Short mmCIF file of C-alpha atoms in Angstrom, two decimals:
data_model
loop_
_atom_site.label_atom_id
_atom_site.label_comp_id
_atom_site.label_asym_id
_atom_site.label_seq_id
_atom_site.Cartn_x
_atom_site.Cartn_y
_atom_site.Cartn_z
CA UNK A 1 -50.77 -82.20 -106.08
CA UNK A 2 -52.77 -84.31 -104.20
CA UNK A 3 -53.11 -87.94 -105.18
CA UNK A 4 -53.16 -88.17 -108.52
CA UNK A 5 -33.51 -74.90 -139.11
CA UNK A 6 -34.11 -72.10 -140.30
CA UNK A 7 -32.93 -71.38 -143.85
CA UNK A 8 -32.59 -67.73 -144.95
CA UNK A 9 -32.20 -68.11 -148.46
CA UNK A 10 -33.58 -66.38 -151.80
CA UNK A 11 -36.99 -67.34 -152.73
CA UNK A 12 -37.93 -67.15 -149.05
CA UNK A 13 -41.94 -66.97 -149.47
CA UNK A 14 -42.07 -70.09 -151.10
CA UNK A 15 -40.01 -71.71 -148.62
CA UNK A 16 -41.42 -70.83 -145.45
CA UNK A 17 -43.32 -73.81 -144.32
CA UNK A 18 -39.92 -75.56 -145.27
CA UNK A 19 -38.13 -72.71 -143.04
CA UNK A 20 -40.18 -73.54 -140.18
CA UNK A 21 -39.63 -77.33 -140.09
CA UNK A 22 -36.35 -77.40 -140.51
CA UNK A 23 -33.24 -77.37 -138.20
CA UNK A 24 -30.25 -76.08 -140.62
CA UNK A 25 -28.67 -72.74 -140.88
CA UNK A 26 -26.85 -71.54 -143.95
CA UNK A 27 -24.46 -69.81 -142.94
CA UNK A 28 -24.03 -65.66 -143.87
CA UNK A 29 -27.65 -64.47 -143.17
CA UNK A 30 -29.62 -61.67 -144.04
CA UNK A 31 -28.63 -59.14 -141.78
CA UNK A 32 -25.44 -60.75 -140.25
CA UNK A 33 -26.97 -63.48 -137.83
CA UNK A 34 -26.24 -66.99 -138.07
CA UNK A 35 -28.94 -68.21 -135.60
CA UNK A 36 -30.34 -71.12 -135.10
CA UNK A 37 -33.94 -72.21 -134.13
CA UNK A 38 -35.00 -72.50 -130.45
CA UNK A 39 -35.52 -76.39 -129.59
CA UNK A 40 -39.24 -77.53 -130.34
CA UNK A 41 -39.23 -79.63 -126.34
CA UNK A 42 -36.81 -79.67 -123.85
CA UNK A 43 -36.47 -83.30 -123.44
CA UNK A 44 -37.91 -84.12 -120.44
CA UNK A 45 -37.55 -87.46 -119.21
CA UNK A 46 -41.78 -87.97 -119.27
CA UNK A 47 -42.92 -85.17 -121.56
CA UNK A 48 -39.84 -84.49 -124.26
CA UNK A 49 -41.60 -81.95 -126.38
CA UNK A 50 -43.46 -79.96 -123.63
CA UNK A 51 -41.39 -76.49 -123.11
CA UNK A 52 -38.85 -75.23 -126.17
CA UNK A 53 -35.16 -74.01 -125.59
CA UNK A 54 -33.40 -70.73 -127.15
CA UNK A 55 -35.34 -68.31 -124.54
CA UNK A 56 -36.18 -67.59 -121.23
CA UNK A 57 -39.27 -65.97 -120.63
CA UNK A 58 -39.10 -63.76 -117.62
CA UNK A 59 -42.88 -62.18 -117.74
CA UNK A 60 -46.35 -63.22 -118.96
CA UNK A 61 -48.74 -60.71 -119.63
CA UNK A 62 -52.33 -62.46 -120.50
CA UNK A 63 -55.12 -60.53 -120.76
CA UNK A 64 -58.17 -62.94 -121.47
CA UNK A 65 -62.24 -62.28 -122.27
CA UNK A 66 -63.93 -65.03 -121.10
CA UNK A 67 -67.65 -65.97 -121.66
CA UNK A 68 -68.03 -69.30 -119.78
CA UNK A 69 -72.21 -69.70 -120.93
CA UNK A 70 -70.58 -69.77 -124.80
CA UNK A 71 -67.25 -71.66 -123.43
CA UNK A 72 -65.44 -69.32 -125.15
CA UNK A 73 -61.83 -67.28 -124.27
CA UNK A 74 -60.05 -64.45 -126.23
CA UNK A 75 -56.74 -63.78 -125.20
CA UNK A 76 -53.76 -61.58 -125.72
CA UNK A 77 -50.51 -63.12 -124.50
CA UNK A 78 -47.56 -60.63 -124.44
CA UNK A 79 -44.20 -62.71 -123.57
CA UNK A 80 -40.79 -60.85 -122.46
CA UNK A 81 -37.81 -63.46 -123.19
CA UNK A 82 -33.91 -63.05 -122.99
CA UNK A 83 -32.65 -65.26 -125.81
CA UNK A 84 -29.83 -67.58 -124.95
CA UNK A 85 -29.04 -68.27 -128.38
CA UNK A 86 -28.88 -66.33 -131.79
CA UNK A 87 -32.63 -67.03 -132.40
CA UNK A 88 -33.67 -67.49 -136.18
CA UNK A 89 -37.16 -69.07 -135.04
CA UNK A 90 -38.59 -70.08 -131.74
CA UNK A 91 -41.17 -72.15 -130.28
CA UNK A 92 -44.41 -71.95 -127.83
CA UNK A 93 -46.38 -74.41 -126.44
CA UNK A 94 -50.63 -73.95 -126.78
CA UNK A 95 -52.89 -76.35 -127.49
CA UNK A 96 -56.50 -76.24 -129.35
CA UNK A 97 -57.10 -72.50 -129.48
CA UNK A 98 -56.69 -71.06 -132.75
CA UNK A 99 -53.85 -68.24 -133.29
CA UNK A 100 -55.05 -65.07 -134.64
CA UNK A 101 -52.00 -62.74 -135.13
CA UNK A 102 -48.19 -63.03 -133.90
CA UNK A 103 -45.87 -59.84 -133.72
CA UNK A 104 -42.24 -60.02 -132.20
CA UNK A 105 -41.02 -56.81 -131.11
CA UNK A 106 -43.90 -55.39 -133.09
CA UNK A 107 -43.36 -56.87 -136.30
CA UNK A 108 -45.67 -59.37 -137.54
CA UNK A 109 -43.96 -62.72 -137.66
CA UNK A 110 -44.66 -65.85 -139.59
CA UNK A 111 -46.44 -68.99 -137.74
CA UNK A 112 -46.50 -72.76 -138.61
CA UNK A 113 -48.22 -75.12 -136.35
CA UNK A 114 -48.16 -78.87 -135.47
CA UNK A 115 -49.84 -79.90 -132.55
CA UNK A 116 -49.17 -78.12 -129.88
CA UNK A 117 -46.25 -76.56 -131.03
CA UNK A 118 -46.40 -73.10 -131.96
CA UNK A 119 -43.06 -72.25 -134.64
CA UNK A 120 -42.81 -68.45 -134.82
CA UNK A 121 -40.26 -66.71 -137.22
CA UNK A 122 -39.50 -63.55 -137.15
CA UNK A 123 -39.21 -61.07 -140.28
CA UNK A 124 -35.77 -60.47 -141.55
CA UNK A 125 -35.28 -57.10 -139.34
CA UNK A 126 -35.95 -58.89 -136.35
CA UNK A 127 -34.51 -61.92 -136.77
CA UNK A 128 -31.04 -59.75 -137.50
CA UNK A 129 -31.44 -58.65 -134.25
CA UNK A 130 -32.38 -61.34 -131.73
CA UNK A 131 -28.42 -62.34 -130.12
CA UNK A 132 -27.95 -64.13 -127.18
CA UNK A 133 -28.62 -61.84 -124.29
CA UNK A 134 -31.34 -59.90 -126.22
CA UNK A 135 -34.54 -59.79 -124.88
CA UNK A 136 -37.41 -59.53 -126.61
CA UNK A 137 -41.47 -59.39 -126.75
CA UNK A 138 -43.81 -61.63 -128.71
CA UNK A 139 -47.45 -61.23 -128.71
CA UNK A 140 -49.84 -63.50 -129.46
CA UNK A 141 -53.84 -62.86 -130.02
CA UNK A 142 -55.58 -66.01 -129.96
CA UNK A 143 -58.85 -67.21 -129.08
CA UNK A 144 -61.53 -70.49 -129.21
CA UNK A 145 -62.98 -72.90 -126.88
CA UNK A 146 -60.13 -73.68 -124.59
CA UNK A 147 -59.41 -77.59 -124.35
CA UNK A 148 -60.16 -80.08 -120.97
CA UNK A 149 -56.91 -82.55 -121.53
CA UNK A 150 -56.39 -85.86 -120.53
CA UNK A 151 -53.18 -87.06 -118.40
CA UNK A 152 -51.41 -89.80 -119.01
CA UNK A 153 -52.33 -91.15 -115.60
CA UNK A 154 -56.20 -90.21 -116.99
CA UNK A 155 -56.46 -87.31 -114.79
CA UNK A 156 -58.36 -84.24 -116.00
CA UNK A 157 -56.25 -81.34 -116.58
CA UNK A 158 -56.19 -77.74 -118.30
CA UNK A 159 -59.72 -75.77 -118.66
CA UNK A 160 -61.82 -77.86 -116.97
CA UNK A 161 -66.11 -76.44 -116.79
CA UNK A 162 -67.63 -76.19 -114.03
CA UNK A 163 -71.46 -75.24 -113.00
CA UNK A 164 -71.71 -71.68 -113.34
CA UNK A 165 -67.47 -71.13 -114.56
CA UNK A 166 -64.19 -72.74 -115.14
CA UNK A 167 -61.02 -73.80 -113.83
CA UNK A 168 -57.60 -73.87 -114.95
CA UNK A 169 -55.31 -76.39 -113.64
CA UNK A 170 -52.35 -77.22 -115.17
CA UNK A 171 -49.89 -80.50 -113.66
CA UNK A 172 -48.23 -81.42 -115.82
CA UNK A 173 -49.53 -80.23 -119.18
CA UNK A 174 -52.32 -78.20 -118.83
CA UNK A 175 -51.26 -74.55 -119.25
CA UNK A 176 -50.91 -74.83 -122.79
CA UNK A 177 -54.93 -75.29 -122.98
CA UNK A 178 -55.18 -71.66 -122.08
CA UNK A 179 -52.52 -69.61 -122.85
CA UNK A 180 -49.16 -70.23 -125.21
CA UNK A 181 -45.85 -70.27 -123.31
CA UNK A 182 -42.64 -71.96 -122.49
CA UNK A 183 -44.86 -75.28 -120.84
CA UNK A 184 -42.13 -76.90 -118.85
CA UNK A 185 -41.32 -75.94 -114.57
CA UNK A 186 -37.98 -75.22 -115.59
CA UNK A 187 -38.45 -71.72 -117.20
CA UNK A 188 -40.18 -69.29 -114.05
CA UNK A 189 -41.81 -65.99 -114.62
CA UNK A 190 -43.45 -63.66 -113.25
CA UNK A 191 -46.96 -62.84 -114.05
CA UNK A 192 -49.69 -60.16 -114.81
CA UNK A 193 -53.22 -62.00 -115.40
CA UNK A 194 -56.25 -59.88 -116.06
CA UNK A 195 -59.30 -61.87 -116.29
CA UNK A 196 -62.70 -60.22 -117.66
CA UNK A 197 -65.54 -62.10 -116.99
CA UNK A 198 -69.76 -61.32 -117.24
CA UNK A 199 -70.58 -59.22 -114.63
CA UNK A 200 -71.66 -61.01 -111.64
CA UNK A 201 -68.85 -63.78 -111.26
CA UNK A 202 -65.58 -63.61 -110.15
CA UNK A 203 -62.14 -64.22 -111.75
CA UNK A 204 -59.68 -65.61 -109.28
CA UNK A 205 -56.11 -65.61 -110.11
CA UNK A 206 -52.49 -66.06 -108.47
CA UNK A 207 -50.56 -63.28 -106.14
CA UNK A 208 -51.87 -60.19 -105.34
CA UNK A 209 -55.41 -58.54 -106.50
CA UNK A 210 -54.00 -55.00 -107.84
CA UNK A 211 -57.48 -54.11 -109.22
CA UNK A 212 -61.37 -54.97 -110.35
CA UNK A 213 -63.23 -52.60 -112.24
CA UNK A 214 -66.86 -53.08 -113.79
CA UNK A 215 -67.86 -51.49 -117.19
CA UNK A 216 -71.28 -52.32 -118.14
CA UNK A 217 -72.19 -56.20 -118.31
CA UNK A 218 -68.59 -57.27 -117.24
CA UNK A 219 -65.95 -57.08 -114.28
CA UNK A 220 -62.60 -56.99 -115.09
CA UNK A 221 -59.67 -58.90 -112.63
CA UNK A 222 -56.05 -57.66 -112.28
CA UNK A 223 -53.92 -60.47 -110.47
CA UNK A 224 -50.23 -59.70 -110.32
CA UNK A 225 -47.89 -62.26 -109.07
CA UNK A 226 -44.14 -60.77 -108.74
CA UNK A 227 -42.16 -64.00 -107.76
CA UNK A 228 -41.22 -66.34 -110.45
CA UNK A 229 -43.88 -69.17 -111.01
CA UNK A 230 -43.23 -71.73 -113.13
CA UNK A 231 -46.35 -72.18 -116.25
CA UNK A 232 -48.00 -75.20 -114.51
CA UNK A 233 -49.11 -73.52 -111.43
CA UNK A 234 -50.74 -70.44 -112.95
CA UNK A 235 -54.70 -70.54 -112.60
CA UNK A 236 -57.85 -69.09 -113.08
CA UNK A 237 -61.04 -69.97 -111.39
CA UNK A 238 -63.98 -68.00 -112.51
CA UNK A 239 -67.26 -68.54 -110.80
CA UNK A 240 -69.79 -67.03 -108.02
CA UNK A 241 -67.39 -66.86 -105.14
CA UNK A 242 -67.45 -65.68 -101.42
CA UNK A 243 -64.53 -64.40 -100.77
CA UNK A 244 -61.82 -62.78 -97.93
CA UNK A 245 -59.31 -60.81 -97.93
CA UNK A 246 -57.51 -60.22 -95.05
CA UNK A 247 -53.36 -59.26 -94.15
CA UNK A 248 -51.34 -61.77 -91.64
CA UNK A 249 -49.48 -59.75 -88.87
CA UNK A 250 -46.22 -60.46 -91.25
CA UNK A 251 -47.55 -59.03 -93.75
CA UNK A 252 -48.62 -61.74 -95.94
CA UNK A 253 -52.22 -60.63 -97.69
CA UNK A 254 -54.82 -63.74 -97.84
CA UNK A 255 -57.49 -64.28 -99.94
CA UNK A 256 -59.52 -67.07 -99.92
CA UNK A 257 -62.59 -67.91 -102.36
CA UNK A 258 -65.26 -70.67 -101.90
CA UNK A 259 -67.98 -71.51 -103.99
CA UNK A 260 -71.48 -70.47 -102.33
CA UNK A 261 -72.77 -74.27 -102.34
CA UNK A 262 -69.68 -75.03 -100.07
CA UNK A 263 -69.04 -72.16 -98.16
CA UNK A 264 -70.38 -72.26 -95.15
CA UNK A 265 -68.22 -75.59 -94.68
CA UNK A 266 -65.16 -74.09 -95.67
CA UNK A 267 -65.14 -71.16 -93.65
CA UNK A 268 -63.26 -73.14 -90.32
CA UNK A 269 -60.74 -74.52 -92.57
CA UNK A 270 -60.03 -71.32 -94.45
CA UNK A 271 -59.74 -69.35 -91.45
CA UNK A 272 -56.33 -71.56 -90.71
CA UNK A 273 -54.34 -70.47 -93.81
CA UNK A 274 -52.46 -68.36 -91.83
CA UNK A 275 -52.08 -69.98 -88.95
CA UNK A 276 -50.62 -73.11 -91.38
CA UNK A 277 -48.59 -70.96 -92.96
CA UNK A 278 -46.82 -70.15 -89.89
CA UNK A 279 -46.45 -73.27 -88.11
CA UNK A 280 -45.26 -74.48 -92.05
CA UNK A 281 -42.80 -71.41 -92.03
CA UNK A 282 -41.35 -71.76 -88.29
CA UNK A 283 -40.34 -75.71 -89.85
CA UNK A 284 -39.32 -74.65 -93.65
CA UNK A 285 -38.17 -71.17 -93.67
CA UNK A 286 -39.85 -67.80 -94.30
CA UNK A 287 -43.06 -67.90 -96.25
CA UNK A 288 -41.84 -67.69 -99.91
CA UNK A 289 -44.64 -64.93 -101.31
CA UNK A 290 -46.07 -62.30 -100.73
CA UNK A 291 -49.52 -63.39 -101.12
CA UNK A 292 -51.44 -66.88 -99.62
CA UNK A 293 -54.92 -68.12 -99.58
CA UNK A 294 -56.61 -71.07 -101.02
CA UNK A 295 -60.10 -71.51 -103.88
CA UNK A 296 -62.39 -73.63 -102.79
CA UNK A 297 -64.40 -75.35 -105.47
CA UNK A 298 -67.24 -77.49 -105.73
CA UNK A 299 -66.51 -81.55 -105.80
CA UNK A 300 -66.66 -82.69 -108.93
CA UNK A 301 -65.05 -79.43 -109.87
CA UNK A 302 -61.50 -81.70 -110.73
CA UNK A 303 -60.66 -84.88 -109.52
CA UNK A 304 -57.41 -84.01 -107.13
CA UNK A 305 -56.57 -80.96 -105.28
CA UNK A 306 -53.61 -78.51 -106.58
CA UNK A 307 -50.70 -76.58 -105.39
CA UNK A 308 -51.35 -73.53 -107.92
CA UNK A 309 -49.28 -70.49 -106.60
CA UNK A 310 -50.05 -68.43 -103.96
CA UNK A 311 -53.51 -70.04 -103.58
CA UNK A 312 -54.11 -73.88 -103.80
CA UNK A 313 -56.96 -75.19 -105.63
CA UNK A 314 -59.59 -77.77 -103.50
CA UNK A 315 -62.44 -79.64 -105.23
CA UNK A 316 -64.33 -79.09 -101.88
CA UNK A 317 -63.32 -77.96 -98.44
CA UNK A 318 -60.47 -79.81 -98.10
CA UNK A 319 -59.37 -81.47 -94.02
CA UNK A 320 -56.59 -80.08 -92.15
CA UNK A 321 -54.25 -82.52 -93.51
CA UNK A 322 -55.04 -81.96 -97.02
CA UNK A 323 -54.40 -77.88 -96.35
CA UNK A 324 -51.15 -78.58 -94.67
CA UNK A 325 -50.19 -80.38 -98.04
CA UNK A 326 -50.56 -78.16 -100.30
CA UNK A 327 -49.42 -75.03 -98.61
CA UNK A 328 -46.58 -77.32 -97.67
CA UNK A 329 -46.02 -77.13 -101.73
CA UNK A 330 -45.73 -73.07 -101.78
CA UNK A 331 -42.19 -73.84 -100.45
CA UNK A 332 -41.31 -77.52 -102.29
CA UNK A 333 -42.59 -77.12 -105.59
CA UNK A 334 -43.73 -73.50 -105.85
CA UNK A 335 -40.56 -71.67 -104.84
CA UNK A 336 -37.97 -74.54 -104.61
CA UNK A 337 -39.59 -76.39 -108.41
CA UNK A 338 -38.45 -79.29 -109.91
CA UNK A 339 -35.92 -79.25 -112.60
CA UNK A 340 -37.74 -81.68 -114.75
CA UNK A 341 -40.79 -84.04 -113.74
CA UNK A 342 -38.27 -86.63 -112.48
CA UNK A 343 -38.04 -84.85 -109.79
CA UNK A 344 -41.20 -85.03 -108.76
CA UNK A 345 -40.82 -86.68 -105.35
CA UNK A 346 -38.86 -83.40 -103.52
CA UNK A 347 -42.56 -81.85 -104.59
CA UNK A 348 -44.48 -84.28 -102.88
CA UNK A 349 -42.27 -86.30 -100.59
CA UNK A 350 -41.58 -83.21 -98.79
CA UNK A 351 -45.54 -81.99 -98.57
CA UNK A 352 -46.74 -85.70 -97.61
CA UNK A 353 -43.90 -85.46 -94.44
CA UNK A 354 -45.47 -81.92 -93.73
CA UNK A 355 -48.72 -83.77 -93.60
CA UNK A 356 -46.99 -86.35 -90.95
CA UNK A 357 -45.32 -83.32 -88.67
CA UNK A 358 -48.47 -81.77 -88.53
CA UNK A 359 -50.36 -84.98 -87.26
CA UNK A 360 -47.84 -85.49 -85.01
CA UNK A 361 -47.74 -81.59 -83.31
CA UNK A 362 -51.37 -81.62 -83.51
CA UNK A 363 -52.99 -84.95 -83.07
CA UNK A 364 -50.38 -86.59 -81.20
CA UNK A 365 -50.32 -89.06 -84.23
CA UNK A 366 -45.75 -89.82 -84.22
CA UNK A 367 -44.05 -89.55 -87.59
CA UNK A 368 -42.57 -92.56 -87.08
CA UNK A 369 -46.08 -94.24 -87.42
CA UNK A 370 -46.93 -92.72 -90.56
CA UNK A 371 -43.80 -94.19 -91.37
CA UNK A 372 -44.25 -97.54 -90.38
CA UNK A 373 -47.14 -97.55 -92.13
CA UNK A 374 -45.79 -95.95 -95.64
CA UNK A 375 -43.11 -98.58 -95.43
CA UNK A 376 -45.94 -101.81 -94.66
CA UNK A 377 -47.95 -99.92 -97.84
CA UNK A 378 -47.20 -101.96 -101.19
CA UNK A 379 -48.08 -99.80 -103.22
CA UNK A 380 -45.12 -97.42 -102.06
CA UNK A 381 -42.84 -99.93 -103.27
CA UNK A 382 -44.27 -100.25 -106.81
CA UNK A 383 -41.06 -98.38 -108.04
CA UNK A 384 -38.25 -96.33 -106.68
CA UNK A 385 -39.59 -92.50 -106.18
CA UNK A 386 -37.01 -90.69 -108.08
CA UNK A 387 -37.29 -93.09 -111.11
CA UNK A 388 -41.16 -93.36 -112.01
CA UNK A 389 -41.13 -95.97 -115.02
CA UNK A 390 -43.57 -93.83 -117.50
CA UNK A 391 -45.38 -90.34 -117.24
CA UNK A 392 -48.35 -92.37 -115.69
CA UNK A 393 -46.04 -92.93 -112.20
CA UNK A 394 -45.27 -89.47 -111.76
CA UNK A 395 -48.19 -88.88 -109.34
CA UNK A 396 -48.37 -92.59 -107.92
CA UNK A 397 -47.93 -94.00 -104.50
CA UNK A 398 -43.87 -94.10 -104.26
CA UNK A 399 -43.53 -90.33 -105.49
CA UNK A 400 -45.89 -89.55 -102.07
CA UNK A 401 -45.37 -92.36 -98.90
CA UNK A 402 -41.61 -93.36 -100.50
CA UNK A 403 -40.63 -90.23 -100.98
CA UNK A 404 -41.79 -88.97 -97.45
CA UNK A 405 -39.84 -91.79 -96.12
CA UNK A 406 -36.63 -90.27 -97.77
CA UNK A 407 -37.19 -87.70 -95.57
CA UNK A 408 -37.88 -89.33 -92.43
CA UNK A 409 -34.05 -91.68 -93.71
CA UNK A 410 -32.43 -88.25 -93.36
CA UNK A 411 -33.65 -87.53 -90.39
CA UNK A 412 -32.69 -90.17 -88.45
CA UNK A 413 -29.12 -89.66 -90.16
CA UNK A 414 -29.11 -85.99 -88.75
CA UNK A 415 -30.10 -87.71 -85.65
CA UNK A 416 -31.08 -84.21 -83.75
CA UNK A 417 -34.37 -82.04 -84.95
CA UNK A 418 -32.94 -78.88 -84.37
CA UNK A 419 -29.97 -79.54 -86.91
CA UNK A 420 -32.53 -81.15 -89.50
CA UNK A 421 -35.10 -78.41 -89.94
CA UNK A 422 -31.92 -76.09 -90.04
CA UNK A 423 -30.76 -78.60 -93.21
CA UNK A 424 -34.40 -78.25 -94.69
CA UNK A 425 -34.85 -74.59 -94.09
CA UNK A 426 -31.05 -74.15 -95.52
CA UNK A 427 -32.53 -76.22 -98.81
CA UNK A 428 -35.50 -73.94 -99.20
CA UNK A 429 -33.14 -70.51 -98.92
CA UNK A 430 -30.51 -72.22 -101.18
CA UNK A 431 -33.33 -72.34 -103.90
CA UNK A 432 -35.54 -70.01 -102.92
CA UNK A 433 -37.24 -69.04 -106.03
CA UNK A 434 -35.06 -71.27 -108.60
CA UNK A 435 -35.39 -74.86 -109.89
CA UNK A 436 -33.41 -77.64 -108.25
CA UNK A 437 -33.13 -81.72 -109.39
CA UNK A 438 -32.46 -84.43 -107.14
CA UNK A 439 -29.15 -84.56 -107.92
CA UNK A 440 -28.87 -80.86 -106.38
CA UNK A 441 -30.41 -82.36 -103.54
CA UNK A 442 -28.68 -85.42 -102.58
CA UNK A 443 -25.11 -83.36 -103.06
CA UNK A 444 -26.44 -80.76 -100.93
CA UNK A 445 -27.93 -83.22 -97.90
CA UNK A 446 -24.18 -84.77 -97.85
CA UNK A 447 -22.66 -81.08 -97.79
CA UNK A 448 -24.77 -80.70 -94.91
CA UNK A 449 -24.36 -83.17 -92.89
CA UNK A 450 -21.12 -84.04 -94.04
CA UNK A 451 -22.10 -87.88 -94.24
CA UNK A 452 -21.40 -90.05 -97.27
CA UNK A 453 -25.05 -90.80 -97.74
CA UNK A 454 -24.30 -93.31 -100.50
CA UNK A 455 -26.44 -96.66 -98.87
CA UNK A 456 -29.75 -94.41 -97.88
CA UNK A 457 -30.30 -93.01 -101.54
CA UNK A 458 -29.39 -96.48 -103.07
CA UNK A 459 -32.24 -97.96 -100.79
CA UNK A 460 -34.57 -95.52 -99.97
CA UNK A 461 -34.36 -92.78 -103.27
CA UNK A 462 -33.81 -95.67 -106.03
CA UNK A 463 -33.95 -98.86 -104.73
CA UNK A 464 -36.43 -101.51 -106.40
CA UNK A 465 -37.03 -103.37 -103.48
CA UNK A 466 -38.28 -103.03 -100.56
CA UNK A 467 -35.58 -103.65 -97.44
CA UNK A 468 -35.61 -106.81 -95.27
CA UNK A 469 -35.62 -104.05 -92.34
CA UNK A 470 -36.73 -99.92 -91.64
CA UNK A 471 -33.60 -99.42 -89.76
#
């Protein structure tokens, strides 16, 4: 991102609200299970109640009618999960749109709200049979005037309006405005999003564009996106685009989509995905996806640029620099994504350093100026990068310039360039497609190198001061 108890007892009707709240099991239940509700919030160190536990989901299936003149969405969401629990109840995350109907596994199943937390429990046949290792599907109709929400850091986030469409963007939070899921990075999926819009504008998606068909006064959008993407980086931008397809010579299909009032300016810029994707690849290891490009929005459009899968999100035509960072993020962040938002910094520590390599190959601008610099910058020393103090600090200053410096710190410990970009491209394999903390990280940089690294993550990675010297 770019700087910014279930109780199955007699009587069971009239306790169902009291079924959903709860946390308790009696023991013996209908049907032989003994499970237990999913957690309502994985307890994330900055957002505790975003994401719920009992499940994995491994595929999203959203199909969604928008009518952005009425601001209005209807969507289907159909969820495949493996339970990793005996699941008496479970919980998804969506915010502000109203639920019309729930089924799991085709049975309609009972629904209790509060906030943003969805509590869905299935009817007694179900429930009997959802063990540990089963998976199942949930589907949820819903529909309304999806939500713009507010960050902690004040940021704009979720469904955001713009002149003739929308965008979703979703960093930390903002999924849950516009579809209900498992809303934390550390539960991937794959997806399927069809998008059916008024006919004349354009629904642009993540991965690949299987298929667009027009019936009457709308067009219909099938984007398909194979590789695991965790719920914050899914988007839809819908709009009167230009847009460009195109294949690299490895393979990789593009397609890029600008906004007609900034087109024209965007072209040169957009024309360098893949050659950034390469020189990114030759330095971090093969390009992660199968698909690449970039949306090019209007400013104003959001206040920050975004990594979103496949296709980063720019509230204008963004500068070289800017590019380089987020496509930096398809591999730190988008393949290789945080375990929780603590872990922030191997996001965008790694994609500001891109940013630096790429000045210094192209512009003849040395990393270890940028460093200098980062290390002269206050604000970088506000607080250590891989302890931001509140949910505000996860986007600030030492996340970005601290965290790059990291890097740099275990760089000049390698002390030969050949043997680190071997380290970093051996990081992005080890975790290619999988979440990884900083913990992970720090034990895998020692493996490496073999180096008791103790002294450069006390100072660099959580120390609250900043050093009397650089060395």
């Amino acid at each position: 991102m770019d700087q910014r108890t279930s109780v199955r007892c007699t009587a069971r009707a009239a306790l169902a609200l009291l079924v959903l709240t709860t946390s308790t099991a009696c023991a013996g239940g209908v049907g032989g299970v003994e499970g237990t509700p999913g957690a309502a919030g994985l307890r994330d160190p900055y957002f505790p109640k975003l994401g719920n536990g009992g499940y994995d989901v491994t595929h999203y299936d959203l199909a969604l009618d928008v009518d952005p003149a009425a601001h209005r969405l209807r969507g289907t969401a159909t969820i495949t999960a493996r339970a990793t629990q005996d699941l008496s109840a479970f919980n998804l995350d969506l915010a502000g749109l109203t639920v019309r109907s729930v089924t799991v596994e085709g049975r309609p199943a009972a629904v209790n709200r509060a906030g943003h937390e969805l509590t869905l429990r299935p009817d007694a046949e179900i429930e009997s049979r959802l063990h540990k290792g089963r998976t199942f599907r949930t589907v949820v109709r819903y529909s309304g005037s999806p939500q713009t929400l507010t960050d902690p850091d004040k940021s704009k986030e979720g469904w955001l309006r713009t002149a003739d469409g929308s965008v979703a963007l979703g960093e930390p939070t903002g999924s849950m405005a516009w579809f209900p899921g498992n809303n934390h990075p550390s539960d991937k999926a794959s997806y399927d999003i069809t998008v059916t819009v008024p006919k004349g504008l354009t629904a642009v998606s993540n991965g690949e564009l299987t298929s667009r068909s027009t019936s009457g006064t709308t067009t219909t959008y099938h984007w398909h996106t194979a590789e695991p993407m965790a719920s914050y980086l899914a988007t839809v931008a819908i709009g009167r685009f230009d847009t460009k397809p195109s294949t690299t010579p490895d393979g990789i299909k593009v397609f890029t989509a600008a906004d007609p009032e900034v087109a024209a300016d965007s072209a040169r810029i957009l024309a360098r995905v893949p050659e950034i994707v390469k020189w990114e690849a030759e330095r971090f290891g093969p390009y992660p996806f199968s698909a690449t490009g970039a949306i090019v929005g209007r400013p104003g459009d959001a206040g920050y640029a975004l990594e979103t899968q496949n296709r980063p999100f720019f509230p204008g035509p963004p500068d070289a620099g800017l590019l380089v960072h987020e496509m930096a993020h398809q591999w730190f962040g988008d393949s290789v994504t945080p375990e929780s938002w603590r872990d922030m910094w191997l996001n965008e520590g790694f994609a500001t350093y891109a940013e630096w390599l790429w000045e210094d190959d192209q512009e003849g601008n040395p990393v270890q100026k940028r460093f200098d610099a980062a290390f002269d910058d206050d604000d970088n020393w506000a607080f250590p990068p891989a302890d931001p103090p509140t949910a505000a600090d996860i986007s600030q200053a030492p996340v970005y310039g601290r965290g790059a410096m990291v890097i740099h710190k275990i760089r000049q410990a390698v002390g030969d360039d050949e043997r680190f970009f071997a380290l970093v491209r051996g990081w992005t394999q080890a975790h290619r497609h999988g979440n990884a903390s900083t913990a992970d990280f720090t034990a895998y940089v020692e493996k490496a190198t073999g180096q008791d690294l103790t002294a450069l993550w006390n100072t660099w990675l959580y120390g609250r001061s900043r050093p009397a010297s650089k060395d």
